[in-house]
Every structure is written in structure tokens, then in C-alpha cells.
XYZ file of C-alpha atoms in Angstrom:
695
model
C 119.690 52.481 200.481
C 123.495 52.500 200.760
C 124.017 54.499 197.630
C 127.426 55.651 198.725
C 128.755 52.192 198.254
C 128.404 52.413 194.462
C 129.729 54.561 191.740
C 128.091 58.005 191.798
C 126.210 58.631 188.551
C 123.848 61.165 190.314
C 126.231 64.034 189.353
C 125.413 63.384 185.658
C 121.711 62.805 186.179
C 120.203 62.930 189.719
C 117.384 60.674 188.601
C 119.930 57.835 188.194
C 120.802 57.892 191.873
C 120.620 54.220 192.988
C 118.670 55.207 196.164
C 115.695 56.050 193.818
C 115.416 52.411 192.655
C 114.289 49.340 194.561
C 115.722 45.927 193.656
C 113.500 44.027 191.317
C 114.135 40.584 192.950
C 113.554 41.833 196.434
C 110.377 43.653 195.282
C 109.118 40.462 193.702
C 109.889 38.452 196.814
C 107.948 40.942 198.926
C 104.786 40.362 196.817
C 104.490 37.026 198.494
C 103.963 38.685 201.854
C 100.873 40.315 200.446
C 99.729 36.887 199.211
C 100.392 35.444 202.578
C 98.282 38.253 204.156
C 95.240 36.742 202.379
C 95.916 33.500 204.211
C 96.097 35.362 207.500
C 92.939 37.384 206.904
C 89.970 35.943 208.959
C 87.499 37.559 206.507
C 88.698 35.212 203.722
C 86.984 31.721 203.695
C 89.092 29.105 205.531
C 89.940 26.849 202.599
C 90.686 29.903 200.415
C 93.155 30.973 203.086
C 94.849 27.582 202.797
C 94.997 28.060 199.026
C 96.655 31.502 199.410
C 99.142 29.979 201.813
C 100.008 27.305 199.215
C 100.229 29.971 196.434
C 102.778 31.896 198.480
C 104.795 28.716 198.877
C 104.624 27.886 195.203
C 105.630 31.429 194.259
C 108.606 31.119 196.477
C 109.612 27.894 194.819
C 109.392 29.607 191.386
C 111.244 32.601 192.771
C 114.196 30.488 193.671
C 114.093 28.418 190.566
C 114.129 31.489 188.312
C 115.116 34.757 189.965
C 117.621 33.386 192.538
C 119.011 30.947 189.965
C 119.469 33.758 187.397
C 121.178 35.938 190.130
C 123.702 33.176 190.929
C 124.478 32.882 187.211
C 124.970 36.678 187.101
C 127.261 36.379 190.066
C 129.324 33.737 188.347
C 129.675 35.851 185.229
C 130.582 39.016 187.253
C 127.683 40.998 185.779
C 127.400 44.645 187.000
C 124.781 45.879 189.320
C 121.483 47.288 188.012
C 119.977 50.697 188.649
C 119.573 50.065 192.371
C 123.407 49.624 192.670
C 123.276 46.256 194.411
C 125.653 43.618 193.044
C 124.286 40.078 192.703
C 126.104 38.850 195.815
C 124.483 41.475 197.996
C 121.025 40.787 196.579
C 121.510 37.039 197.199
C 122.353 37.820 200.849
C 119.257 40.038 201.268
C 117.134 37.422 199.546
C 118.193 34.836 202.086
C 117.287 37.051 205.057
C 113.908 38.155 203.584
C 112.955 34.689 202.366
C 113.698 33.317 205.838
C 111.218 35.793 207.253
C 108.723 34.649 204.733
C 109.260 30.927 205.508
C 108.861 31.611 209.138
C 105.662 33.548 208.606
C 104.322 30.747 206.301
C 104.874 28.021 208.805
C 103.638 30.223 211.723
C 100.437 30.635 209.769
C 100.140 26.966 209.106
C 100.986 25.677 212.573
C 99.309 28.156 214.771
C 96.466 29.515 212.598
C 95.215 27.485 209.636
C 95.877 23.924 210.799
C 94.051 24.458 214.137
C 91.215 26.340 212.414
C 90.864 23.631 209.820
C 90.781 20.939 212.524
C 88.097 22.845 214.312
C 86.071 23.053 211.216
C 86.237 19.296 210.677
C 89.001 19.320 208.043
C 91.719 17.620 209.973
C 95.302 17.459 208.781
C 96.660 15.080 211.324
C 100.096 15.702 212.872
C 102.038 12.601 213.741
C 101.676 13.119 217.450
C 97.855 13.324 217.024
C 97.464 9.941 215.335
C 94.994 7.744 217.195
C 95.916 3.978 217.475
C 93.517 3.044 214.712
C 94.882 5.736 212.444
C 98.512 4.761 213.142
C 97.732 1.108 212.387
C 95.929 1.937 209.209
C 98.728 4.182 208.052
C 101.335 1.448 208.806
C 99.334 -1.004 206.565
C 98.964 1.726 203.922
C 102.777 2.193 204.089
C 103.429 -1.492 203.607
C 100.899 -1.956 200.889
C 101.000 1.236 198.860
C 104.246 3.000 199.626
C 107.109 0.597 200.540
C 106.816 -1.437 197.277
C 107.743 1.641 195.148
C 110.517 2.815 197.428
C 114.214 2.220 196.737
C 116.219 3.203 199.873
C 119.901 3.950 199.197
C 122.597 3.462 201.826
C 125.461 5.816 201.382
C 128.882 4.111 201.115
C 131.831 4.106 198.627
C 129.758 1.807 196.361
C 126.614 3.922 196.645
C 127.504 7.599 196.384
C 124.970 10.292 197.029
C 122.255 9.996 194.438
C 120.967 12.654 192.090
C 118.099 14.486 193.730
C 115.293 15.738 191.467
C 114.261 19.385 191.768
C 111.591 19.889 194.522
C 111.213 16.190 195.190
C 110.455 14.862 198.760
C 113.381 13.081 200.352
C 114.255 11.597 203.756
C 117.798 11.343 205.075
C 118.049 8.582 207.576
C 120.587 8.052 210.326
C 121.313 4.384 210.814
C 123.173 2.415 213.424
C 124.227 -1.271 213.238
C 125.345 -3.676 210.519
C 123.331 -4.934 207.502
C 123.272 -8.445 206.114
C 126.601 -7.894 204.388
C 128.293 -6.677 207.487
C 128.322 -3.009 206.380
C 128.191 -0.352 209.064
C 125.041 1.759 208.900
C 125.570 5.516 208.581
C 123.299 7.476 206.370
C 120.668 6.507 203.825
C 118.445 8.402 201.427
C 114.806 7.592 200.791
C 113.399 9.300 197.756
C 109.574 9.658 197.412
C 108.606 8.814 193.786
C 106.387 11.481 192.189
C 103.810 8.719 191.578
C 102.952 8.724 195.306
C 100.237 11.061 196.560
C 101.679 13.819 198.848
C 98.361 14.034 200.810
C 96.767 10.813 202.039
C 93.071 10.758 202.983
C 92.215 8.533 205.955
C 88.955 6.669 205.622
C 86.139 8.006 207.804
C 85.665 4.628 209.500
C 89.284 4.763 210.694
C 89.840 8.435 211.606
C 86.302 9.230 212.713
C 86.027 12.171 210.361
C 84.897 12.530 206.712
C 87.880 14.743 205.838
C 91.007 13.561 207.662
C 94.344 13.815 205.949
C 98.006 13.017 206.568
C 101.124 14.297 204.726
C 103.164 11.646 202.955
C 106.228 13.082 204.563
C 104.881 12.260 208.010
C 104.140 8.628 207.011
C 107.518 8.147 205.532
C 109.244 9.482 208.632
C 107.095 7.436 210.960
C 107.611 4.073 209.291
C 110.975 4.465 207.606
C 112.463 1.856 210.025
C 110.634 -0.852 208.097
C 112.936 -0.224 205.125
C 115.976 -1.109 207.267
C 115.202 -4.307 209.232
C 117.796 -5.223 211.834
C 119.212 -1.742 212.034
C 118.419 1.083 214.388
C 117.022 4.266 212.945
C 118.405 7.091 215.072
C 116.841 9.921 212.990
C 114.807 10.628 209.905
C 114.738 14.083 208.442
C 112.832 15.259 205.396
C 114.512 17.566 203.019
C 113.975 19.144 199.604
C 116.364 20.847 197.207
C 115.334 23.530 194.753
C 117.280 23.830 191.494
C 117.734 26.507 188.870
C 115.056 25.861 186.259
C 115.848 28.601 183.722
C 116.582 26.873 180.418
C 119.529 28.471 178.628
C 119.448 27.749 174.907
C 121.738 29.799 172.672
C 119.311 30.119 169.789
C 121.860 31.517 167.419
C 124.002 28.415 167.968
C 121.403 25.736 167.334
C 119.829 24.570 164.027
C 116.465 23.573 165.598
C 115.256 25.292 168.718
C 112.525 22.620 169.286
C 115.089 19.819 169.418
C 117.424 21.871 171.551
C 114.631 22.509 174.074
C 113.649 18.877 174.176
C 117.262 18.058 175.124
C 117.321 20.764 177.763
C 114.036 19.613 179.340
C 115.495 16.202 179.973
C 118.062 17.609 182.388
C 116.069 20.504 183.915
C 115.316 18.633 187.108
C 118.997 18.240 187.884
C 120.347 21.737 187.236
C 122.307 23.715 189.753
C 120.917 23.629 193.273
C 119.875 27.060 194.754
C 118.009 26.173 197.990
C 117.929 23.425 200.573
C 114.884 22.982 202.863
C 115.494 20.671 205.764
C 113.621 19.671 208.959
C 114.545 22.082 211.691
C 115.625 19.361 214.180
C 118.160 17.914 211.636
C 121.680 17.653 213.266
C 124.156 20.273 211.879
C 126.646 17.647 210.610
C 123.990 16.198 208.353
C 123.020 19.606 207.118
C 126.639 20.296 206.240
C 126.828 16.997 204.405
C 123.831 17.885 202.279
C 125.154 21.430 201.608
C 128.506 20.042 200.577
C 126.829 17.553 198.215
C 124.568 20.185 196.602
C 127.430 22.684 196.409
C 125.456 25.242 198.517
C 126.584 27.762 201.113
C 125.136 28.326 204.575
C 122.874 31.122 203.286
C 121.064 28.621 201.038
C 119.535 26.435 203.843
C 116.151 26.978 205.353
C 115.136 25.014 208.406
C 111.451 23.978 208.218
C 108.957 23.573 211.133
C 106.552 21.269 209.256
C 106.377 19.494 205.924
C 108.970 20.652 203.530
C 106.501 20.576 200.713
C 103.778 22.626 202.346
C 102.468 23.733 199.077
C 101.075 20.206 198.529
C 98.398 21.029 201.136
C 96.492 22.653 198.249
C 95.258 19.086 197.455
C 93.162 19.389 200.626
C 91.394 22.353 199.002
C 90.623 20.208 195.969
C 89.567 17.114 197.938
C 87.219 18.804 200.411
C 83.864 19.843 199.062
C 82.703 22.417 201.600
C 80.981 25.414 199.947
C 80.891 27.110 203.404
C 84.664 27.212 203.477
C 85.303 28.564 199.922
C 84.414 31.624 197.909
C 80.926 31.600 196.562
C 80.815 30.145 192.992
C 80.132 32.569 190.043
C 78.995 32.222 186.476
C 80.848 34.523 183.990
C 78.595 36.721 181.963
C 77.784 35.290 178.521
C 78.031 37.439 175.431
C 74.720 38.104 173.643
C 75.050 37.048 170.034
C 77.996 34.624 170.679
C 76.292 32.052 168.469
C 76.994 34.258 165.471
C 80.297 35.961 166.366
C 81.089 37.493 162.960
C 77.714 39.208 162.752
C 78.082 40.453 166.345
C 81.604 41.829 165.860
C 80.650 43.323 162.579
C 78.120 45.457 164.367
C 80.733 46.897 166.741
C 83.758 46.097 168.848
C 83.374 43.572 171.674
C 85.107 44.020 175.068
C 85.690 41.013 177.358
C 86.698 41.550 180.986
C 87.742 38.148 182.373
C 86.954 36.328 184.562
C 83.731 38.288 184.918
C 83.039 37.964 181.207
C 83.102 34.446 179.791
C 86.092 33.351 177.650
C 83.703 31.252 175.496
C 83.286 33.972 172.848
C 86.900 33.600 171.875
C 86.453 29.859 171.610
C 83.196 30.230 169.736
C 84.781 32.626 167.215
C 87.459 30.031 166.468
C 84.998 27.184 166.252
C 82.766 29.070 163.980
C 85.738 30.089 161.867
C 86.665 26.456 161.516
C 83.209 25.516 160.179
C 82.536 28.696 158.065
C 83.254 28.045 154.389
C 83.833 31.836 153.947
C 86.805 31.853 156.315
C 89.986 31.489 154.396
C 92.797 31.870 156.924
C 93.473 31.885 160.680
C 96.623 33.143 162.309
C 97.227 33.012 166.070
C 100.010 33.347 168.677
C 100.112 30.781 171.523
C 102.160 31.401 174.598
C 100.445 29.335 177.236
C 97.206 27.398 176.355
C 97.122 24.346 178.729
C 97.602 20.704 177.979
C 94.059 19.944 176.849
C 93.330 23.115 175.005
C 90.072 23.740 173.128
C 91.930 26.447 171.271
C 94.296 23.886 169.870
C 91.317 21.567 169.067
C 89.640 24.358 167.105
C 92.838 25.179 165.124
C 93.371 21.506 164.246
C 89.688 21.275 163.087
C 90.158 24.417 160.931
C 93.252 23.043 159.307
C 91.509 19.766 158.575
C 88.630 21.570 157.003
C 91.064 23.265 154.555
C 91.634 26.601 156.191
C 95.122 28.152 155.943
C 96.210 28.086 159.626
C 99.452 29.609 160.930
C 100.279 29.454 164.543
C 103.222 31.244 166.258
C 104.129 28.999 169.144
C 106.395 30.361 171.850
C 108.351 27.348 172.957
C 110.116 29.250 175.708
C 107.043 29.914 177.901
C 108.550 29.108 181.259
C 107.416 25.757 182.708
C 105.085 25.222 179.743
C 107.831 24.282 177.318
C 106.973 20.548 177.339
C 103.238 21.309 176.811
C 104.015 23.731 174.026
C 106.220 21.278 172.141
C 103.432 18.694 172.434
C 100.693 20.851 170.907
C 103.089 22.264 168.317
C 103.674 18.682 167.153
C 99.915 18.023 167.092
C 99.275 21.169 165.140
C 101.966 20.305 162.517
C 100.523 16.829 162.154
C 97.144 18.399 161.200
C 98.714 20.580 158.583
C 99.001 23.775 160.492
C 102.017 25.924 159.668
C 103.831 26.269 162.930
C 106.321 29.121 163.529
C 108.567 29.391 166.549
C 108.851 33.146 166.590
C 111.971 35.251 166.348
C 115.415 34.262 167.455
C 116.289 36.173 170.611
C 112.861 37.466 171.285
C 110.029 35.673 173.017
C 106.736 36.110 171.306
C 104.474 37.231 174.182
C 101.898 38.981 172.118
C 98.292 37.667 172.329
C 96.768 37.891 168.830
C 94.186 36.038 166.766
C 93.377 37.024 163.087
C 90.645 35.527 161.021
C 90.299 36.405 157.340
C 86.822 35.964 156.005
C 85.354 36.587 152.519
C 82.340 38.770 152.676
C 80.854 39.427 149.216
C 83.476 41.017 146.996
C 85.920 41.846 149.737
C 88.043 40.188 152.498
C 87.385 41.286 156.049
C 89.754 40.753 158.974
C 88.465 39.813 162.477
C 90.837 40.224 165.358
C 91.092 39.275 169.051
C 93.756 41.057 171.069
C 94.279 40.300 174.757
C 96.263 41.055 177.849
C 96.273 37.384 178.875
C 96.900 33.969 177.406
C 94.659 31.722 175.366
C 94.047 29.485 178.291
C 90.505 28.781 179.373
C 91.595 27.797 182.862
C 93.382 30.933 183.798
C 90.630 32.995 182.154
C 88.563 31.994 185.229
C 91.324 32.816 187.662
C 93.090 35.906 186.255
C 91.724 39.334 185.544
C 92.428 40.148 181.870
C 90.914 42.279 179.032
C 90.282 41.134 175.471
C 89.107 43.057 172.479
C 87.371 41.516 169.485
C 87.181 43.919 166.534
C 86.780 44.172 162.761
C 88.356 47.641 162.604
C 90.231 47.676 159.393
C 93.341 49.595 160.643
C 93.757 47.249 163.659
C 93.195 44.169 161.361
C 95.862 45.503 158.965
C 98.276 46.176 161.818
C 97.872 42.635 163.100
C 98.245 41.189 159.643
C 101.543 43.019 159.245
C 102.800 41.742 162.600
C 102.028 38.140 161.667
C 103.901 38.626 158.362
C 106.848 39.939 160.304
C 106.794 36.964 162.706
C 106.448 34.310 160.010
C 108.672 35.855 157.392
C 111.609 38.241 157.250
C 109.733 41.529 157.021
C 111.405 44.773 157.921
C 110.324 47.087 160.702
C 106.774 48.023 160.220
C 104.785 51.289 160.076
C 101.651 50.441 162.090
C 98.687 52.707 162.075
C 97.049 52.085 165.467
C 99.104 49.682 167.467
C 102.401 49.859 169.323
C 104.777 46.936 169.172
C 107.811 45.654 171.195
C 110.647 45.671 170.564
C 110.212 48.485 168.103
C 107.638 51.164 169.024
C 106.117 50.401 172.308
C 108.941 51.627 174.569
C 109.247 54.888 172.581
C 105.568 55.254 172.394
C 105.144 55.098 176.154
C 108.017 57.544 176.703
C 106.577 60.004 174.180
C 103.183 59.986 175.890
C 104.703 60.563 179.251
C 106.651 63.469 177.763
C 103.493 64.782 176.344
C 101.842 64.895 179.780
C 104.899 66.672 181.045
C 104.462 69.307 178.353
C 100.810 69.791 179.360
C 101.672 70.165 182.984
C 104.443 72.687 182.261
C 101.958 74.724 180.263
C 99.472 74.760 183.156
C 97.145 72.185 181.693
C 95.675 69.186 183.481
C 98.091 66.244 183.226
C 97.410 62.696 184.396
C 98.651 59.181 183.942
C 96.933 55.969 185.192
C 98.400 52.613 184.396
C 97.776 49.100 185.487
C 100.310 46.212 185.095
C 101.944 43.272 186.761
C 105.483 44.693 187.228
C 107.522 47.754 186.585
C 111.334 48.036 186.377
C 112.390 49.684 183.025
C 114.802 52.460 184.039
C 114.033 55.008 181.261
C 110.279 54.727 181.877
C 110.826 55.202 185.616
C 113.053 58.258 185.027
C 110.327 59.661 182.672
C 107.763 59.152 185.360
C 109.989 60.895 187.897
C 110.374 63.900 185.503
C 106.630 63.860 185.062
C 106.056 63.967 188.804
C 108.527 66.833 189.158
C 106.500 68.738 186.486
C 103.264 68.199 188.340
C 101.676 65.298 186.446
C 99.476 63.283 188.758
C 100.297 59.631 188.346
C 98.515 56.548 189.742
C 100.091 53.163 189.138
C 98.386 49.829 189.959
C 101.226 47.363 190.027
C 100.526 43.877 191.303
C 103.996 42.592 191.836
C 107.597 43.852 191.566
C 107.916 47.704 191.323
C 111.380 49.256 191.434
C 110.071 52.799 191.318
C 110.002 54.590 194.687
C 106.946 56.804 195.037
C 106.596 59.737 197.467
C 110.337 60.704 197.423
C 110.398 64.532 198.194
C 111.388 66.493 195.094
C 111.275 63.386 192.874
C 108.103 61.374 193.027
C 105.690 63.246 195.367
C 103.026 63.094 192.663
C 103.263 59.305 192.151
C 101.128 56.805 193.963
C 101.558 52.994 193.563
C 99.165 50.378 194.821
C 99.034 46.622 194.644
C 95.794 44.686 194.670
C 95.774 41.116 195.929
C 92.440 39.407 196.034
C 90.467 36.387 194.908
C 91.726 36.590 191.328
C 95.214 37.208 190.124
C 95.515 40.699 188.660
C 96.957 40.320 185.198
C 95.505 42.993 182.854
C 97.696 45.788 181.429
C 96.027 49.127 180.830
C 97.701 52.456 180.061
C 95.682 55.694 180.215
C 97.035 59.145 179.309
C 94.915 62.273 179.978
C 96.225 64.160 176.960
C 94.597 67.475 177.911
C 91.047 66.225 177.653
C 91.512 63.925 174.685
C 92.510 60.779 176.623
C 94.196 57.800 175.023
C 93.599 54.339 176.497
C 95.611 51.247 175.564
C 95.558 47.646 176.579
C 98.698 45.561 176.163
C 100.324 42.175 176.643
C 103.322 44.014 178.091
C 104.337 45.120 181.533
C 106.686 48.097 181.900
C 109.583 45.680 182.420
C 112.899 45.898 180.506
C 112.389 42.470 179.012
C 108.798 43.216 177.796
C 109.570 46.546 176.311
C 112.974 45.750 174.751
C 113.458 41.985 174.365
C 110.118 40.530 173.501
C 107.474 40.668 170.802
C 104.534 42.408 172.438
C 101.416 44.256 171.270
C 99.763 47.336 172.647
C 96.406 48.183 171.095
C 94.204 51.265 171.498
C 90.602 51.139 172.527
C 89.041 53.226 169.702
C 85.369 52.895 170.762
C 84.827 55.653 173.308
C 82.151 53.728 175.263
C 84.485 50.772 175.623
C 87.387 53.030 176.661
C 85.121 54.544 179.260
C 84.121 51.095 180.452
C 87.739 50.030 180.875
C 88.639 53.303 182.628
C 85.872 52.725 185.122
C 86.106 48.991 185.543
C 89.936 48.381 185.435
C 91.335 51.691 186.703
C 89.029 53.848 188.766
C 87.440 50.862 190.382
C 90.778 49.643 191.560
C 91.941 53.051 192.727
C 88.845 53.024 195.034
C 89.603 49.629 196.539
C 90.020 49.918 200.333
C 89.913 46.163 201.147
C 92.429 44.412 199.086
C 94.846 47.316 198.356
C 98.388 47.997 199.502
C 100.321 51.236 199.124
C 103.999 51.246 198.188
C 106.092 53.537 200.457
C 109.260 55.418 199.478
C 111.310 52.974 201.483
C 110.070 50.068 199.374
C 107.729 48.628 201.911
C 103.990 48.179 201.575
C 101.232 49.157 203.973
C 97.660 48.019 203.735
C 95.103 50.686 202.737
C 93.043 51.669 205.751
C 89.400 52.487 205.097
C 88.644 56.147 206.108
C 86.088 56.696 208.865
C 82.616 56.418 207.371
C 83.869 55.059 204.083
C 81.944 52.213 202.545
C 84.057 49.082 202.108
C 84.993 48.541 198.468
C 86.587 45.629 196.831
C 87.330 46.074 193.112
C 86.915 42.423 192.293
C 83.783 41.936 194.374
C 82.293 44.967 192.654
C 82.916 43.471 189.249
C 81.425 40.112 190.296
C 78.313 41.855 191.514
C 78.114 44.150 188.422
C 78.921 41.737 185.674
C 78.026 38.255 187.020
C 74.741 39.059 188.797
């Protein structure tokens, strides 16, 4: 890294040297190359490879909507560089170059690998030059009957200025020649595809000759756009798509009602500042310049596309094609014995759920049983993401209607779920639930459920704490850990946190748990320092942690000091990681690996060796600056030694042994795929858990 370009703070503390820190945005962008590698892997079932390709495209969309959009905002405000020393302008330039590489790799994978392989397997996504005469005729009729009636082409002239273009919508810019009925000269026109139109069209088997033949809507629009301009000559039709900043900026301290403010912001989200233009690669340069000028974008914001600009829509093919031979084998999550009487089961001992291998239904069952149980007095829960048709929300509504005291902390600012969260918040309030919108300035990202039940002469608290959201859908797609316990100290800690969220309680003294933004950051640092002390005294010292991302500078510096002291550190970080492992004299004892497989790795686990008396925590928080310092997060200990051992084996050691889906982070910030040693048995951590827990 060009550390010499920036102010030298290394003289004060050599561990602040910018060369020791990768850039968070660039590291996050590189994660998508690892996702794309799954699409390129011939060992992965073909339709799953298509799904991974589409995930990489969707991830890139979100990256531009959030990360690049935030960077442009930082550039406008003149914000200073982060620990890596790169100012926003430099990061944006590097993003363009790296994203261009990713886009080229995505379309190379689609055009030369996946599309031909799909065609050969009988799942044909027909390119325009491969349409047979019957297919072309059927598509023309489909265009006239199903598409053209909902289109509103707009010719550009002084009376018809450039229209507003919705974020990520499919559009065609058309080059026209001739005069229309009013004698106006043709020049350019815009055809916008309404979101009501399917982006993937299935061709009937009797027309195409195959049971699973598909065509992109963009190809149909480009082929028959001339029918929208009778009497004029269409000299070119080029699809394009603009991506806009989607980060909602609501100054919570300046609004009286955050829910109303968010509703207002959501109305205009699709038309915020543009950050990227995707355009057909053969589009003439003058038209590209016209589009860039209209969207107020520079040259480094344009990406020329060799294929459909909305390639991520090909994921619909995955959903439409029922071919078990081209997908991962189905699995049935392990049920929990005793789930039909959750309170009795949990009263006998803590319950650990490792999703998606363990079923999510025990959490739903506990809520349903609480709603019906006359001994249950109160239910309190946080909701960050729960889905539009949530059984969790159904159970909370039912509990309130049956007279329980129900309080729900709803985080309205869960990115891209704001509208859904507003909807179920309204529904909960209508049922009599007390809805709280968290704390001004701090997202409530904690995952907590508290049930207060009368048992004889006393009240007992039952708690669920998790690393993931209360979302039954993602519980089958993400790896997460959940603890259900009646431990009195944990129950009291959760009770106090809920009091703090719903009232105006002061900073708390918790017995077992760590909490952001108060004690979690310091708690992690103290435990790293403790391992350093063990190492300096000649005792074994070890840290193993699993998370989604890592960028908090003080934690990284502490890990560097630990490495220098001889602490052995293994980090399993799925996405962005700004720590550089393997730097001589700094991080030689740190290893960082990323696992990308069938399920999205989402669990957060921290293990500290503590000289033979290990501590193991699960958490809702990554070691990111925002999670540790600017969010409400929970970190909970696993007090049952058998469960702690199970988590250590399943979620840490198991992943450290993965030699099929693991990538190792290098000192230069790049990743290399783990190579299986000669004679070593192949080991996939996720496949191992499927075989062990779902057999």
C-alpha cells in the first residue's frame, strides 16, 4: 500500500501504519469474487451455480447502493481517510477498476460457461440470435399482447425531457430516424419496462420444443421495440440500468416521529443520487455521454455489459425449473425433542439450536405456546428482520389478543426491510402490542426474546438469544446459533436491557452478558489483553473467533499486539476483513479464512483460551466499528460446558478443518483457495453438519 502518500502516524504507534489495514469497501467487494467462484466450480450442481452467479450480481447491486453511495457522500463532505489512509476519491477509483473486473468475470461465466452448460442440460435460455422462426413469432405475439399495452415510450424533445429513471429498473434507449405524425424529427426515445412485467419469459414447450426454454424480457424489448414507433426507423436499441444510492438518511434528532419520517424517505428512495450506469457494450459513445450527463455521473461510473443488464434476474430460472439433479439435495432440519412442551424442556436445561441444521420451529413453538399459556404474563422481543408474512408476528399478535403484556422493539432502519418493518409495526400496534422504535442514533441489532411465566409462587424468565434474525426463511439459508435458556442471571440481564430500550434506564451492570455500545467493545479488548498476559507469562494463549466482518481499528491493533506476544489467533471472517494476517513482526500468528458454501455463514462466536478455563460467547455483533460502538448488540456466554464444547467443535474447529470451501487471506489483502494436502480427506464444514445433524 502507498502509505507514504498519507500522514505518518507510525512514529507514534507503528501499529497505526496505514499499510497494516486493508480498505473495508474493497475487501467487501472482493467477497463477491469468492461467491462467483462457486458459480465457476464444476463440483457445484448446475442450477446452484446459476444461483451463486445471481447472488454475486445482487451483492454487487447492494454494494453500489450502500457502500459506493456512502463513499460518494463522504467525498462530498470532505471526510478524512480511514485507518488504511485511502481518501474516498481514491477508494472510488479502485472500486471502479475492481468492480469492472468482477463484471467481466460474471458475464464471462454466464456467456461461456453457465449458459452453454444449461442449454446442454435442457434448460435453455435462448439468445436472440438462437430464436427459431416459431419462437420469434410467438415472442412477437407475446410482445403485442402482454408487453406493448403496458409500455409508455417517451420521445426526447424540449416538451419531453429525460424522464426519471427508477433505481435498478430495466430501460431501453432507442435511436430513431424519420418524422412522426406531428412532423417531429426522431432522435432518442426511452422505453421503461414496468416492474409488473416478468423479467424472464418461459416459452411454451410446443413452441420452443423444450420443457424449460426461457427468454430475457430485455431481449424481447430490444427485438420488437420498432413496433412502438410505426413509420420511423429504429437505428439502435440499447438496454441500460442505473443504480442509485439507497441509504436512507434520517436525522433522528431533528424529527418528531421516526416512523413518519421513514415513510416519507421511502417514497423517494428509488430516485436518489445515481452511482452506477450499466449499458449494453455496443451502445455508441455519444449516447453513453448523454446518459452520464443526465445522471450526473463521471466516466468511472459506467460499466459496459455483454449480456442482459439485469443478469441477476436469471435466478427466476432456478425457481421455475424443477430439476432435482441440478440442485443441492434437499434436507430436513433436525427437530428438537420435547418441542411440544418448550417450557418443560428448557426448564430441564439449556437448548442450543444450530441453524439451518437444527430446525427454527422451536423458537416459533415457544412463542405460540407462550401465547396460549395462561401462566405466561409478558413477552418482550426485538425484531430487526422478520419477513413480510412472519409467523413470529402472528404469534405476538395472538399473544396480545389473549391478554399478554407484549412489548416489541422494532428496528425500522433495517436496510431494505424498512417498509416491511413499518407494516408489521402497524399491525402489532393495532393488536395492542407496545411497539418501541429503539434508541435514537443506535440501531437495535440485538436478537432477544424474553417470556415471563408464573410457576407456583415465583416468576421465571425464559430467554432466546441468537446470532441471526427472527426470520424463518433465512433460518434455512444462513448458519446461525440460538440459545434458549431459563438461567436466572441471563434472564435478568435480558430483562434489564429491555427496560433500557423501552424506558430511559441508565447504563446497566449486567452479570453475564456484554452489550454494545457499552461493554462489548471493552469486554473483547480486555479478553484479548488477558490472552496477551498469558502468552507473556509463558502460558498457552489462543483466540478463535467467527464473524461476518472485521474492521474495528482498536480490536485489530489489540490482535496485532497479541500476535506479537505469541498468541495463536484463528479468525473465520466471511466477508470484509481489514486486518492483514501474516505480516512479519506484526501478525505472523494470525490466520484468517473465509468460508463460502451452500449456506451463508452468519453466526458470530468468540472463544478465548484463558489458560485452560476457556470462555465462549455467541453474539449478534461482528467486530465492526458500527456494531461495537454505534448499535445495540448482545453478546451472551454459553454457560453449559457441554453446549460450549458443541459450539467449539461444530462452529469453530469444524470450519478450521474445511479444505473444500475455505479461502485464506494473504498479507497483501488477496485470498487464495485452500489446497487439500496430499492424502488429506476432503472436508466441507457445512456438509459435515448436514450429515451429522440432519441424517
